[in-house]
Short mmCIF file of the C-alpha atoms (twelve columns), coordinates in Angstrom:
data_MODEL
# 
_entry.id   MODEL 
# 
loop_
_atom_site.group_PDB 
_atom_site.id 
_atom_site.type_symbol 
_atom_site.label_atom_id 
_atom_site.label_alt_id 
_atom_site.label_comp_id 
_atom_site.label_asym_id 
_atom_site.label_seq_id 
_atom_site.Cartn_x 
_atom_site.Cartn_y 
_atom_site.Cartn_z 
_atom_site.pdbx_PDB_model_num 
ATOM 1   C CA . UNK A 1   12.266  -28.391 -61.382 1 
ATOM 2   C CA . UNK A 2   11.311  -25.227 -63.342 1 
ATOM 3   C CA . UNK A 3   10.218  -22.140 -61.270 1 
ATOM 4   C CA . UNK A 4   7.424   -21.712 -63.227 1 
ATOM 5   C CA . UNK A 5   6.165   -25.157 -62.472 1 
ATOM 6   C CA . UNK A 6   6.911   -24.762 -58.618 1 
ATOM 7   C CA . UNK A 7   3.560   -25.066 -56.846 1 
ATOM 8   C CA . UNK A 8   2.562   -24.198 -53.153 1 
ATOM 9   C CA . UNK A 9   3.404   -27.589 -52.161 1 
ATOM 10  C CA . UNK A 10  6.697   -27.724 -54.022 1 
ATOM 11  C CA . UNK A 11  7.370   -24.011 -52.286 1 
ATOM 12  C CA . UNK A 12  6.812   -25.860 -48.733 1 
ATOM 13  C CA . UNK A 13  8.839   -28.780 -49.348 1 
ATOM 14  C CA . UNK A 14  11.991  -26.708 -50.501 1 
ATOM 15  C CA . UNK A 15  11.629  -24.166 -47.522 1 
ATOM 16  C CA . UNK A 16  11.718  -27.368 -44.718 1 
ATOM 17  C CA . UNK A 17  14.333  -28.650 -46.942 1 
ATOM 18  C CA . UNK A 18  16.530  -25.527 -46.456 1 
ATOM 19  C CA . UNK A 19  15.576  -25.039 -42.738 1 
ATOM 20  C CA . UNK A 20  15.487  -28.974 -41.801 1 
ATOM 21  C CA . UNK A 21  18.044  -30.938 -44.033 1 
ATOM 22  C CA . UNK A 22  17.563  -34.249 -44.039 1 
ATOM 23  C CA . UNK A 23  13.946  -33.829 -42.673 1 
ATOM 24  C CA . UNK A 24  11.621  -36.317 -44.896 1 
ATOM 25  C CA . UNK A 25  9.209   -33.963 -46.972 1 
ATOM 26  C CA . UNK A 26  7.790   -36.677 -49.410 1 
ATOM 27  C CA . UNK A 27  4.596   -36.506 -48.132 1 
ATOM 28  C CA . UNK A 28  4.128   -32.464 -48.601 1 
ATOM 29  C CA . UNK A 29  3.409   -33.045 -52.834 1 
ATOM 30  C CA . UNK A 30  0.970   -35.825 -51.789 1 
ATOM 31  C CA . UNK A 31  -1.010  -34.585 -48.563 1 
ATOM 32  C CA . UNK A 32  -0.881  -31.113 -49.411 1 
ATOM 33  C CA . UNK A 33  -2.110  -31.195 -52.644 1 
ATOM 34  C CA . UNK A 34  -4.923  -33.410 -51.338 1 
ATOM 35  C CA . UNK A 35  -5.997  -30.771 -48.688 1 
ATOM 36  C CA . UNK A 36  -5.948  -28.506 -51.295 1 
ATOM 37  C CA . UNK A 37  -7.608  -30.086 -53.876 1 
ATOM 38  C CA . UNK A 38  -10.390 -31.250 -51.538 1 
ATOM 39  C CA . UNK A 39  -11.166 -27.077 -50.231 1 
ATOM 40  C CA . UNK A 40  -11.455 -26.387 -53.979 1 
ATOM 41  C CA . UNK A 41  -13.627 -29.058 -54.842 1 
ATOM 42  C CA . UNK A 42  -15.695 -28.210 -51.703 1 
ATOM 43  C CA . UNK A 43  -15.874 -24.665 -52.520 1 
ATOM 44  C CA . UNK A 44  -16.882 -25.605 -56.001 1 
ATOM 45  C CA . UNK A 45  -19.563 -28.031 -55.519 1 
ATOM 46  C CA . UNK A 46  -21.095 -25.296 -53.102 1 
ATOM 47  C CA . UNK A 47  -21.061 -22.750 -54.875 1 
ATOM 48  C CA . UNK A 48  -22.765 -25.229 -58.006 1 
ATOM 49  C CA . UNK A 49  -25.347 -25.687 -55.433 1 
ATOM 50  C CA . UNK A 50  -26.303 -22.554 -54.624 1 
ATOM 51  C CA . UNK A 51  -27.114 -21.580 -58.045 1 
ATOM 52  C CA . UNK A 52  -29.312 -24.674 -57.967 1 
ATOM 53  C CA . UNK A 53  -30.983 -23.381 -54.872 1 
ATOM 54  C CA . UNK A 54  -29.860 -26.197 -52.387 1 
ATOM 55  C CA . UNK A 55  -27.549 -26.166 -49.652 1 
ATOM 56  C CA . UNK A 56  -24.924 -29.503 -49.365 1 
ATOM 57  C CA . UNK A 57  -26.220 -30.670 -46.382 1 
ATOM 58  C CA . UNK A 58  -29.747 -31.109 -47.921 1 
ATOM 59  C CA . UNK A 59  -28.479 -32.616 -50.715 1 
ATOM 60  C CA . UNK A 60  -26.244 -35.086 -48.742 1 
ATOM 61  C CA . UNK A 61  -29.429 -36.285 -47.052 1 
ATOM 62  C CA . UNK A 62  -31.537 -36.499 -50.315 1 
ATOM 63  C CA . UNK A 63  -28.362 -38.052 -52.263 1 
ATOM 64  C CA . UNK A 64  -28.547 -41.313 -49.647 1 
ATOM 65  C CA . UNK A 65  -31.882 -41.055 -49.786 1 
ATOM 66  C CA . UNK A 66  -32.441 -41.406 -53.974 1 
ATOM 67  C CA . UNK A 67  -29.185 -43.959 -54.080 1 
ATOM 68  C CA . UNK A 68  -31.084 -46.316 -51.764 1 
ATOM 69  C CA . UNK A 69  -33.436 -47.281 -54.100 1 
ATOM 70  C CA . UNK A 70  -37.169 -47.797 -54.360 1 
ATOM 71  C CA . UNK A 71  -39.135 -47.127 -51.992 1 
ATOM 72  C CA . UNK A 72  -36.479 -44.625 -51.329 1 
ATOM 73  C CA . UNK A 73  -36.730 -44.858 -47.831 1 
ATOM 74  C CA . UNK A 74  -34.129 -44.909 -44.692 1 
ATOM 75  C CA . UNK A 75  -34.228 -44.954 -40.730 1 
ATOM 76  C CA . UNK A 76  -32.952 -42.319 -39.208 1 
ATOM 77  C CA . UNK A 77  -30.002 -44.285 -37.611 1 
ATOM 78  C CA . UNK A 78  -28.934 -45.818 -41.552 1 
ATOM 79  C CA . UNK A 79  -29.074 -42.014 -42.513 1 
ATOM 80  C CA . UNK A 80  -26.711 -40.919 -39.650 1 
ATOM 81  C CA . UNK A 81  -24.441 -44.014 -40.671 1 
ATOM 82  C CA . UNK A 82  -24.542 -42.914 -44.053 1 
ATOM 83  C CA . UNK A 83  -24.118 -39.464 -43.842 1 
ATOM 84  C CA . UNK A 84  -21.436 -40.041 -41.194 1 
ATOM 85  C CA . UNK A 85  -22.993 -36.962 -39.059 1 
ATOM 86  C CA . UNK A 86  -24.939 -36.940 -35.425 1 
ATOM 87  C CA . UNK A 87  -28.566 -38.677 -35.062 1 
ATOM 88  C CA . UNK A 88  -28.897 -34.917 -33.142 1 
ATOM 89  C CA . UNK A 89  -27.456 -33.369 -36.998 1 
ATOM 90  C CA . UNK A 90  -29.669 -35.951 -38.946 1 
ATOM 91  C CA . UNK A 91  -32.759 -34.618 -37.343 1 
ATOM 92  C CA . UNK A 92  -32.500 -31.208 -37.770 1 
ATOM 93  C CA . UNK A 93  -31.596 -31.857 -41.451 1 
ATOM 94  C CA . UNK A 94  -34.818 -34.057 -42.107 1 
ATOM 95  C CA . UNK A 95  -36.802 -31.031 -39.702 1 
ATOM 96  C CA . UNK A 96  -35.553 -29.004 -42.757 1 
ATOM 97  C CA . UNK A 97  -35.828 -31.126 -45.624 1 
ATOM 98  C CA . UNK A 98  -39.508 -32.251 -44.266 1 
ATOM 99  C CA . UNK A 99  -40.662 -28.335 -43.694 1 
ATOM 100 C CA . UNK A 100 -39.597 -27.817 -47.420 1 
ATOM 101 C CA . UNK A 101 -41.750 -30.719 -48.410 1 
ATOM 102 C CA . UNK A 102 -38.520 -33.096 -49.581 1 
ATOM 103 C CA . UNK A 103 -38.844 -35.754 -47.377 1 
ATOM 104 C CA . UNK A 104 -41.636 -37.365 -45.326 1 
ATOM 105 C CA . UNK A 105 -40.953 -38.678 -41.204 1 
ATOM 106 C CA . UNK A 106 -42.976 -41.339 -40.361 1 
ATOM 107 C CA . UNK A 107 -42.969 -42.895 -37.047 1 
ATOM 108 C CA . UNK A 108 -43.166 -47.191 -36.829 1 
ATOM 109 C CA . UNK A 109 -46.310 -48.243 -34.989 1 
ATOM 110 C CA . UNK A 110 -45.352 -49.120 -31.662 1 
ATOM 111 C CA . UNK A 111 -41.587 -48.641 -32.230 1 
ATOM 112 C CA . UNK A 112 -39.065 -45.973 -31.883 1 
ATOM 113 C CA . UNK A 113 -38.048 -46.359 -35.736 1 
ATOM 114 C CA . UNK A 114 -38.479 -43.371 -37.652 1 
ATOM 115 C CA . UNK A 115 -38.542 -43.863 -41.431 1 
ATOM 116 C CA . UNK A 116 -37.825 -40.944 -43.689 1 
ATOM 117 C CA . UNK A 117 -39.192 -41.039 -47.290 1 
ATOM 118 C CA . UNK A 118 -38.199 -39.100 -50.238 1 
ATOM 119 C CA . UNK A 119 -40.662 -36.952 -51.635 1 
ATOM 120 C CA . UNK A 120 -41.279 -36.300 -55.368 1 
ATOM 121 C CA . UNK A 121 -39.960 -32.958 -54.809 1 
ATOM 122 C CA . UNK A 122 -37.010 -34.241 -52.924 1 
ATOM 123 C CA . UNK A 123 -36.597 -36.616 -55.869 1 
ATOM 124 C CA . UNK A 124 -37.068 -34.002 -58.424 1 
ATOM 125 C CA . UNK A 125 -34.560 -31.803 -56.857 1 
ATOM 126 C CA . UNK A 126 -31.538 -34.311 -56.856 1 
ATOM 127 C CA . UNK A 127 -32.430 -35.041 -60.461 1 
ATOM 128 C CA . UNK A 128 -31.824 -31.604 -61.501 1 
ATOM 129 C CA . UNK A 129 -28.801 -30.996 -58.989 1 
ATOM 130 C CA . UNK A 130 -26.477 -34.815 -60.040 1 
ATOM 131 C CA . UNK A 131 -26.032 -33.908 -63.251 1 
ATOM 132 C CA . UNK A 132 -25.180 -29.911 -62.339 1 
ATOM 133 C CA . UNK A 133 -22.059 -31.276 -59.491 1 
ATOM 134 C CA . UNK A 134 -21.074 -34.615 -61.494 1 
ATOM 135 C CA . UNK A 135 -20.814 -32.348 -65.275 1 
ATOM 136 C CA . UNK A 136 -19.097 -30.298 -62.806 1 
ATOM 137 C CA . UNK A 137 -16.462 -32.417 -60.848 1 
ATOM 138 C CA . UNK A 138 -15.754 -34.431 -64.504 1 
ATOM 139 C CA . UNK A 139 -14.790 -30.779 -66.268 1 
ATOM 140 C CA . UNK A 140 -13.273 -30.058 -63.327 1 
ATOM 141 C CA . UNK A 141 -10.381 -33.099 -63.617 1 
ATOM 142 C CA . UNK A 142 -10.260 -32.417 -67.659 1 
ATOM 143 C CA . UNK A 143 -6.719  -31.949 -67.743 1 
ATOM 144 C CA . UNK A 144 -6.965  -35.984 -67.140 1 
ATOM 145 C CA . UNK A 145 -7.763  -37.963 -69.608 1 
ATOM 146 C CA . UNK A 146 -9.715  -41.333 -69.148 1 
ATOM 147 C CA . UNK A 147 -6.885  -43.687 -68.250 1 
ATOM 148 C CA . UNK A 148 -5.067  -40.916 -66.016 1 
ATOM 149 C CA . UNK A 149 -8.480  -40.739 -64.311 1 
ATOM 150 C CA . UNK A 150 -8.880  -44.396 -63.832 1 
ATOM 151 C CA . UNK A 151 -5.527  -44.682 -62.241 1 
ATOM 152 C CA . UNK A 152 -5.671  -42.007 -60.056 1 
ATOM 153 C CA . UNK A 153 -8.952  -43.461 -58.774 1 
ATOM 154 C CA . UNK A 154 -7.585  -46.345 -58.161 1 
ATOM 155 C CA . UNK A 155 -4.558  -44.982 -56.283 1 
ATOM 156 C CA . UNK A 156 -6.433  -42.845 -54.304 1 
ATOM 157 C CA . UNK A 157 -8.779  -46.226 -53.270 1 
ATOM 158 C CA . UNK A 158 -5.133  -47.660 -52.342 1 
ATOM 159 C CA . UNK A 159 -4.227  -45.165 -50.247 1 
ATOM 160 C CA . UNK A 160 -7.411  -44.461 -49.159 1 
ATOM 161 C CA . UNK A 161 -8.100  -48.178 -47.863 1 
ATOM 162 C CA . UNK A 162 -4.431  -48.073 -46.186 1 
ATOM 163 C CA . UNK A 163 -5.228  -44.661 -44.256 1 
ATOM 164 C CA . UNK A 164 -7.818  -46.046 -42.542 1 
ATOM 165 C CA . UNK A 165 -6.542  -49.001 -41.373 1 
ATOM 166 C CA . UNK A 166 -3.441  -47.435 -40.021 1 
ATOM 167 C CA . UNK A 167 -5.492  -44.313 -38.368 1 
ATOM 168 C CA . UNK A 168 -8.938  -46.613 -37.251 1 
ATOM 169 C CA . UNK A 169 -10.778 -44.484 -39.068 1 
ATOM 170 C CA . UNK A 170 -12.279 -47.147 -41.195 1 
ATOM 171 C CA . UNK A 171 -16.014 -46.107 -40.496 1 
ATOM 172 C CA . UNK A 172 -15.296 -43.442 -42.825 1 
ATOM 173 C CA . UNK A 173 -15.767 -45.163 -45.439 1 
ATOM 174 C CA . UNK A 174 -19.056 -43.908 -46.409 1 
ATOM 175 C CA . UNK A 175 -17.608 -39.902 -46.670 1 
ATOM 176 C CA . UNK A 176 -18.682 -40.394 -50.830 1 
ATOM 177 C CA . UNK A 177 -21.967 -39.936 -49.010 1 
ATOM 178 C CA . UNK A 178 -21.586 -36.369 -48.427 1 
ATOM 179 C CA . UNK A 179 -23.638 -34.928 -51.233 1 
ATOM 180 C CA . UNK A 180 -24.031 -36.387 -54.704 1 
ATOM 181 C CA . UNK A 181 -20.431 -38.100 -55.153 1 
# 
């Protein structure tokens, strides 16, 4: 391969190749660029939500909350499925969300349920952020076309699928929940 198109990955691969012969490094120009593609992506959708004046945990919440459908509306125990974070976590993000008049707690007569409602200005606010992170994420993998795109997604399900099954991690399903994606 051509120096020039040597990446990190490729540079770590060759160096346990020289120092481990024989040692199976496959898996560096796979995982690696994963890891490193999912820190940049992170970074990225941050920093588009900053500039949009919300935070990703806030919009993680919201996002669940506006793909649920009319009425909009979630227990706190589907949100902390959904969100894959702590009921503990989920509260102090709907504390937030509700003292910044994006969500409304309500309490089920006579139960413990606690319902939490998207507010118009919760609903407003994802509707001005989706388009910001998904414009975003789709210029982002331009130097993909359609089809590449498509197949890669479908790899990545694949693989995805595979990893959990082998690691038990198949609760984790859900982690597209984490913000708008």
């Amino acid at each position: 391969m051509n120096d020039d198109h040597r990446d990190a990955a490729d540079r770590i691969a060759a160096a346990w190749n020289r120092e481990r012969p024989g040692t199976s490094t496959e898996s560096i120009g796979i995982v690696t660029r994963l890891w490193q593609l999912a820190k940049i992506f992170g970074e990225d959708r941050r920093r588009v939500l900053a500039a949009a004046g919300v935070d990703t945990a806030t919009l993680d919440l919201l996002s669940v909350l506006r793909r649920s459908s009319p009425p909009y509306t979630l227990s706190t125990r589907e949100l902390a499925e959904r969100t894959l974070v702590t009921p503990g976590a989920i509260s102090q993000r709907v504390t937030r969300a509700e003292r910044d008049g994006l969500v409304a707690r309500r309490r089920e007569p006579g139960g413990r349920t606690v319902w939490v409602e998207l507010t118009p200005a919760g609903h407003a606010l994802v509707e001005r952020t989706v388009d910001l992170v998904l414009d975003r994420e789709l210029e982002l993998l331009d130097s993909l076309d359609a089809e590449q795109r498509q197949r890669l997604a479908e790899l990545l399900r694949v693989l995805l699928r595979d990893v959990q099954i082998r690691t038990g991690y198949e609760g984790l399903s859900q982690v597209g929940d984490a913000g708008v994606g």
